[in-house]
Every structure is written in C-alpha cells, then in structure tokens.
XYZ file of C-alpha atoms in Angstrom:
321
model
C 67.567 -49.905 -34.516
C 64.182 -51.010 -33.234
C 63.511 -52.946 -36.448
C 66.912 -54.616 -36.207
C 66.153 -55.777 -32.657
C 62.880 -57.281 -33.830
C 64.644 -59.157 -36.641
C 67.332 -60.463 -34.271
C 64.718 -61.515 -31.717
C 62.690 -63.297 -34.398
C 65.787 -65.130 -35.640
C 66.658 -66.220 -32.101
C 63.104 -67.427 -31.517
C 63.187 -69.409 -34.745
C 66.535 -70.939 -33.792
C 65.210 -71.947 -30.354
C 62.087 -73.436 -31.942
C 64.182 -75.493 -34.375
C 66.443 -76.680 -31.546
C 63.406 -77.704 -29.496
C 61.954 -79.511 -32.502
C 65.201 -81.419 -33.032
C 65.521 -82.251 -29.318
C 62.102 -83.917 -29.318
C 62.580 -85.669 -32.632
C 61.251 -88.203 -33.377
C 58.095 -88.490 -31.291
C 56.113 -90.545 -33.797
C 56.876 -93.096 -36.554
C 59.104 -92.036 -39.453
C 58.110 -93.019 -42.988
C 60.838 -94.310 -45.322
C 59.734 -94.096 -48.974
C 61.386 -96.295 -51.596
C 60.574 -96.525 -55.278
C 61.056 -100.236 -55.858
C 59.224 -103.458 -54.968
C 59.700 -105.443 -51.782
C 62.580 -107.899 -51.897
C 64.897 -105.963 -54.200
C 68.282 -104.558 -53.126
C 66.943 -101.055 -52.386
C 64.079 -102.463 -50.331
C 66.355 -104.851 -48.418
C 68.827 -102.072 -47.589
C 66.030 -99.728 -46.492
C 64.495 -102.328 -44.170
C 67.808 -103.296 -42.558
C 68.703 -99.651 -41.878
C 65.148 -98.723 -40.838
C 65.143 -101.406 -38.152
C 68.397 -100.267 -36.594
C 67.711 -96.528 -36.919
C 64.315 -96.986 -35.296
C 65.854 -98.858 -32.387
C 68.370 -96.047 -31.834
C 65.872 -93.190 -32.042
C 63.031 -94.862 -30.166
C 60.385 -94.749 -32.910
C 59.583 -97.184 -35.718
C 60.922 -96.387 -39.190
C 58.215 -97.729 -41.509
C 59.170 -98.623 -45.096
C 56.618 -97.712 -47.764
C 57.054 -99.032 -51.320
C 55.834 -96.558 -53.947
C 56.814 -98.267 -57.172
C 56.720 -97.021 -60.732
C 58.540 -94.831 -63.240
C 61.966 -96.247 -62.284
C 61.712 -94.765 -58.809
C 60.500 -91.309 -59.890
C 57.058 -91.680 -58.259
C 58.653 -92.203 -54.856
C 60.957 -89.206 -55.324
C 58.031 -86.956 -56.270
C 56.216 -88.114 -53.138
C 59.202 -87.248 -50.968
C 59.713 -83.861 -52.614
C 56.090 -82.949 -51.854
C 56.115 -84.139 -48.232
C 56.185 -81.900 -45.168
C 59.801 -80.958 -44.301
C 59.473 -82.107 -40.695
C 61.778 -85.132 -40.724
C 58.959 -87.668 -40.613
C 59.286 -88.567 -44.296
C 62.645 -89.677 -45.652
C 63.533 -91.092 -49.043
C 65.763 -93.998 -49.959
C 66.998 -92.636 -53.273
C 69.147 -94.556 -55.717
C 71.667 -93.774 -58.428
C 69.094 -94.040 -61.196
C 66.445 -91.752 -59.729
C 69.019 -89.271 -58.398
C 71.700 -89.096 -61.112
C 70.334 -90.626 -64.332
C 66.607 -89.923 -64.780
C 66.924 -86.135 -64.337
C 69.139 -86.028 -67.444
C 67.229 -88.594 -69.448
C 63.596 -87.519 -69.018
C 62.246 -84.048 -69.676
C 59.712 -82.649 -67.191
C 60.552 -85.353 -64.671
C 58.841 -83.434 -61.896
C 61.752 -83.009 -59.525
C 65.358 -81.861 -59.244
C 67.213 -83.946 -56.633
C 70.013 -81.405 -56.297
C 67.688 -78.541 -55.334
C 64.507 -80.134 -53.938
C 65.986 -82.672 -51.535
C 68.313 -82.432 -48.535
C 71.069 -85.042 -48.029
C 71.270 -87.340 -45.014
C 73.969 -89.724 -46.184
C 75.149 -92.503 -48.471
C 73.891 -95.926 -47.403
C 75.182 -98.758 -49.628
C 76.453 -99.556 -53.079
C 76.039 -102.661 -55.213
C 79.238 -103.590 -57.077
C 78.709 -104.559 -60.717
C 80.401 -107.362 -62.613
C 80.986 -107.945 -66.328
C 79.730 -111.415 -67.264
C 79.673 -113.580 -70.369
C 78.171 -117.049 -70.993
C 80.304 -119.967 -69.816
C 80.856 -121.076 -73.427
C 82.026 -117.604 -74.518
C 85.371 -117.550 -76.324
C 86.419 -114.500 -74.273
C 88.598 -115.125 -71.232
C 89.346 -111.486 -70.426
C 88.132 -107.969 -71.109
C 91.086 -107.502 -73.476
C 89.971 -110.553 -75.512
C 86.483 -109.141 -75.852
C 87.632 -105.625 -76.735
C 90.020 -106.940 -79.405
C 87.137 -108.796 -81.053
C 84.789 -105.817 -80.720
C 87.296 -103.484 -82.390
C 87.809 -105.914 -85.253
C 84.065 -106.577 -85.635
C 82.107 -103.353 -84.937
C 78.486 -103.939 -83.922
C 78.674 -107.749 -83.948
C 78.775 -108.203 -80.178
C 75.619 -107.585 -78.138
C 75.052 -106.543 -74.554
C 71.985 -106.940 -72.349
C 70.623 -104.234 -70.056
C 67.704 -103.936 -67.633
C 66.117 -101.473 -70.040
C 66.723 -98.131 -71.729
C 67.864 -95.665 -69.082
C 68.792 -98.296 -66.512
C 72.140 -97.746 -64.856
C 73.718 -100.797 -66.479
C 72.593 -99.439 -69.862
C 74.177 -96.033 -69.196
C 77.269 -97.645 -67.645
C 77.815 -99.941 -70.640
C 77.569 -96.985 -72.990
C 80.264 -95.315 -70.878
C 82.339 -98.528 -71.119
C 81.992 -98.354 -74.914
C 83.005 -94.678 -75.010
C 86.141 -95.265 -72.927
C 87.159 -98.400 -74.840
C 86.250 -97.006 -78.269
C 84.128 -99.965 -79.349
C 80.710 -100.520 -80.938
C 78.604 -103.130 -79.116
C 74.878 -103.471 -79.877
C 72.394 -102.793 -77.081
C 69.635 -105.334 -76.352
C 67.282 -103.906 -73.680
C 65.213 -106.147 -71.392
C 62.601 -105.458 -68.733
C 64.673 -106.192 -65.646
C 67.519 -108.391 -64.466
C 65.861 -111.815 -64.697
C 65.095 -111.960 -68.443
C 68.429 -110.372 -69.370
C 70.366 -112.914 -67.297
C 68.290 -115.744 -68.738
C 69.268 -114.782 -72.285
C 72.878 -114.187 -71.262
C 73.247 -117.642 -69.729
C 71.622 -119.126 -72.855
C 74.148 -117.315 -75.053
C 71.562 -115.203 -76.881
C 73.533 -112.067 -75.918
C 77.280 -111.798 -75.504
C 77.820 -109.790 -72.321
C 76.182 -107.810 -69.553
C 76.973 -105.731 -66.496
C 74.842 -106.498 -63.468
C 75.074 -106.600 -59.697
C 77.053 -109.151 -57.757
C 73.764 -110.024 -56.007
C 72.387 -111.335 -59.298
C 75.701 -112.821 -60.411
C 76.457 -115.113 -57.468
C 73.670 -117.702 -58.052
C 74.646 -117.951 -61.722
C 78.309 -118.388 -60.833
C 77.505 -121.082 -58.317
C 75.526 -122.872 -61.016
C 78.441 -122.378 -63.457
C 76.136 -120.657 -65.928
C 78.281 -117.535 -66.316
C 81.918 -116.484 -66.424
C 83.108 -113.199 -64.977
C 85.615 -111.123 -66.936
C 85.920 -108.323 -64.401
C 84.425 -106.244 -61.611
C 83.393 -102.626 -62.249
C 84.960 -101.431 -59.000
C 88.081 -99.489 -58.061
C 89.674 -102.581 -56.506
C 89.060 -106.363 -56.626
C 86.372 -107.862 -54.387
C 87.226 -110.352 -51.641
C 84.109 -112.353 -52.577
C 85.464 -112.889 -56.108
C 89.111 -113.948 -55.754
C 91.014 -113.967 -59.015
C 88.557 -111.660 -60.820
C 90.403 -108.446 -61.829
C 88.840 -105.027 -62.151
C 87.604 -103.893 -65.549
C 89.682 -100.726 -65.259
C 92.885 -102.779 -64.915
C 92.147 -104.426 -68.288
C 92.308 -101.479 -70.643
C 89.240 -99.462 -69.577
C 90.728 -96.721 -67.369
C 88.642 -95.051 -64.637
C 85.667 -97.341 -65.262
C 83.788 -97.771 -61.980
C 80.037 -98.428 -62.088
C 78.448 -99.071 -58.719
C 74.724 -98.482 -58.238
C 74.130 -96.816 -54.876
C 71.445 -95.894 -52.370
C 71.203 -92.880 -50.101
C 68.849 -91.304 -47.557
C 67.442 -87.840 -48.265
C 64.673 -85.606 -46.918
C 62.409 -82.985 -48.473
C 63.945 -79.529 -48.769
C 63.694 -77.516 -45.566
C 64.136 -80.194 -42.890
C 66.149 -78.571 -40.045
C 69.863 -79.392 -40.118
C 69.759 -80.705 -36.524
C 67.177 -83.326 -37.476
C 69.183 -84.369 -40.524
C 72.284 -84.662 -38.328
C 70.337 -86.934 -35.959
C 69.292 -89.106 -38.879
C 72.837 -89.138 -40.255
C 74.265 -90.234 -36.905
C 71.687 -93.018 -36.579
C 72.406 -94.143 -40.152
C 76.182 -94.268 -39.608
C 75.750 -96.122 -36.315
C 73.527 -98.668 -38.065
C 76.130 -99.156 -40.802
C 78.695 -100.016 -38.116
C 76.418 -102.474 -36.321
C 77.690 -106.054 -36.694
C 74.225 -107.518 -37.233
C 73.307 -104.882 -39.835
C 76.646 -105.310 -41.623
C 76.237 -109.073 -41.786
C 72.713 -108.701 -43.173
C 73.851 -106.236 -45.834
C 76.900 -108.196 -46.949
C 74.895 -111.446 -47.124
C 72.949 -109.976 -50.055
C 75.883 -108.244 -51.756
C 75.333 -104.745 -50.358
C 78.407 -102.764 -49.323
C 78.086 -100.070 -46.610
C 79.114 -96.520 -47.490
C 78.191 -93.928 -44.838
C 79.609 -90.454 -44.307
C 78.244 -86.955 -43.817
C 75.417 -85.095 -45.577
C 78.103 -83.076 -47.363
C 79.716 -86.296 -48.600
C 76.405 -87.301 -50.175
C 75.872 -83.878 -51.713
C 79.348 -83.940 -53.286
C 78.875 -87.527 -54.497
C 75.514 -86.779 -56.102
C 76.995 -83.793 -57.931
C 79.908 -85.862 -59.271
C 77.615 -88.735 -60.311
C 75.209 -86.324 -61.992
C 78.089 -84.756 -63.922
C 79.336 -88.181 -65.024
C 76.038 -89.705 -66.141
C 74.648 -86.544 -67.751
C 77.835 -86.361 -69.836
C 77.541 -90.026 -70.873
C 73.852 -89.594 -71.779
C 74.735 -86.604 -73.950
C 77.804 -88.133 -75.624
C 76.068 -91.458 -76.317
C 72.897 -89.666 -77.488
C 70.698 -91.765 -75.191
C 66.975 -90.954 -75.288
C 63.950 -92.591 -73.757
C-alpha cells in the first residue's frame, strides 16, 4: 500500500511538472529543421508557417536548413534532439514515407522515433509532355505505351525521388512499360522534357506553371483526387484510366519522441491557426502550396497509409538505390 502511494504521488508530480512545462512553453526560440535548401517548396512552407506560429506563441521560430541525403540528415538531427519542444522538424513525403523503405540502415524510423504535430501542405503533381507531343490525353499515351513497350521515356528528379516512385506506381496501375531517365533535380529534367528529349514527367504545379505560361509544355492530367481550379480544363489522371492514382508530395511538422502531448497540442493549434490565416494562405497558394492541417492523429494515420503505399510500390517495382 505504501509503495502504491509513492508510485501514485510520483505520477501526479510528473503530470504537474509536464503541465507546468507546457504552460510556460515556449520561453525561448524554437528551431525548425528542414532538410532542403532555402527557396524550395519545403523551405518556403516552413518559413511562412514559422513566422505565423512564432507570432502566436510569442517566440521566434527559426528555420535551419540541414541539407543532404534527400532530407535524411535533417531527420537524424531531429531524432537526436532533446524532446523539449524546442526542436521541430519539417518532414516531407520522401524522408518520411519513401527513404525508410528504399535505404537500408537509414538511421531513423519516422513511425517510432518521431511524434506527430500535424500535416502542413501538399504540392499537387501534374503529368506533362512536350508541346509538340502527339499525345493529347493520358489514354492516347497509354495506348501507345501498350503497343510499344519500353519505347516511351519518363524523367524523374532521381532514383528514389517521389516522382520516380509515383511514376512506377502509375506504370503498375496502367500495366505499361515506360523507361526511366533519372536526373539530378527538377530543373534539368524539365529542360530535357521541354526540348523533347524525354516523353513525359510528373512534377509539381510550382514547376509546371512557368513552363505552361511559356507554352513549353502540355498537361495531360493532374495527379490529384479532383481537378484544380488553377488548371481549368485539365482532368485528373485517375479519371483517364488510371484508377486511384493520387501523387501529392507533402510536408508535416514533427518532434523528437518524448515531447509532452500538451506541448505538441500547442504547436498543432498554432499550426492550424496559421493555415487559416489569410496572409499565410495567400503566401502558400501563390507558390502552389495547398494547406492541409488536422490533428496529430491525422498525421500519424496519414504517414502509416503513405508508408504502406510507397513501400509496396518500391517492393513490387523492385526499386533499389
């Protein structure tokens, strides 16, 4: 009985300490780690949200770019940080749901070593071909691909990039053989696509819009669940014979394992408030970023479903790095 009272008292003391910690949080700057260079979509989203979250919580949210290894270096840094709420990670679909199933001994497991805060934004993808392509629809392209296995080519941002994995999924669903041509990033792949040196590519609407305005590309479809207002007349890929195909890179906030739930709830509330702010929304949409939001549980469920999807594609397509 005496021992039980001690255990109960200790638990109550710990609970009060955690509540006090959350009540005073934050009382110094919060570091936001991202794994990609300044100016990219992940960096832009992190800085827009950091500004508004800092204003709400009364402390600056300072973005720190730790680039390298497709975002894995930043994730490792977050996993090893103190679980006090003063280090948060802007994770992305690649580092959270692709790399763990593509690279052995990656150095982290996002599903067990990180705590969810919430989904931030996604970046809708489009399927593009050169303006002089003979294909006017996804059906046109698939008919040719089925009649001519391996003759068509597609560009990706590199082996293991999300548009590489997503295109392999597209091929699996459609039952076609299209040859992969990997590049080192968006810019060189788009350059060769516009020049007609490759036949097709999936990439973000952010990268697509300048090429469309310059009439250097034609869009066959959007890899979303419904058409986009910004692209009137462009149907979804899934409505053109590729059922269930939705490929939207995403970003989310997470913390190291062990951050008190009250602190994560504070961060989640600030994040959702920022995503509803008119100024923040306008800034995000101006660069092709679509707000998501939701609870920590929503993010946890989403990461599990994405991990199941992409690990299955990696296995079925026999993708190695």
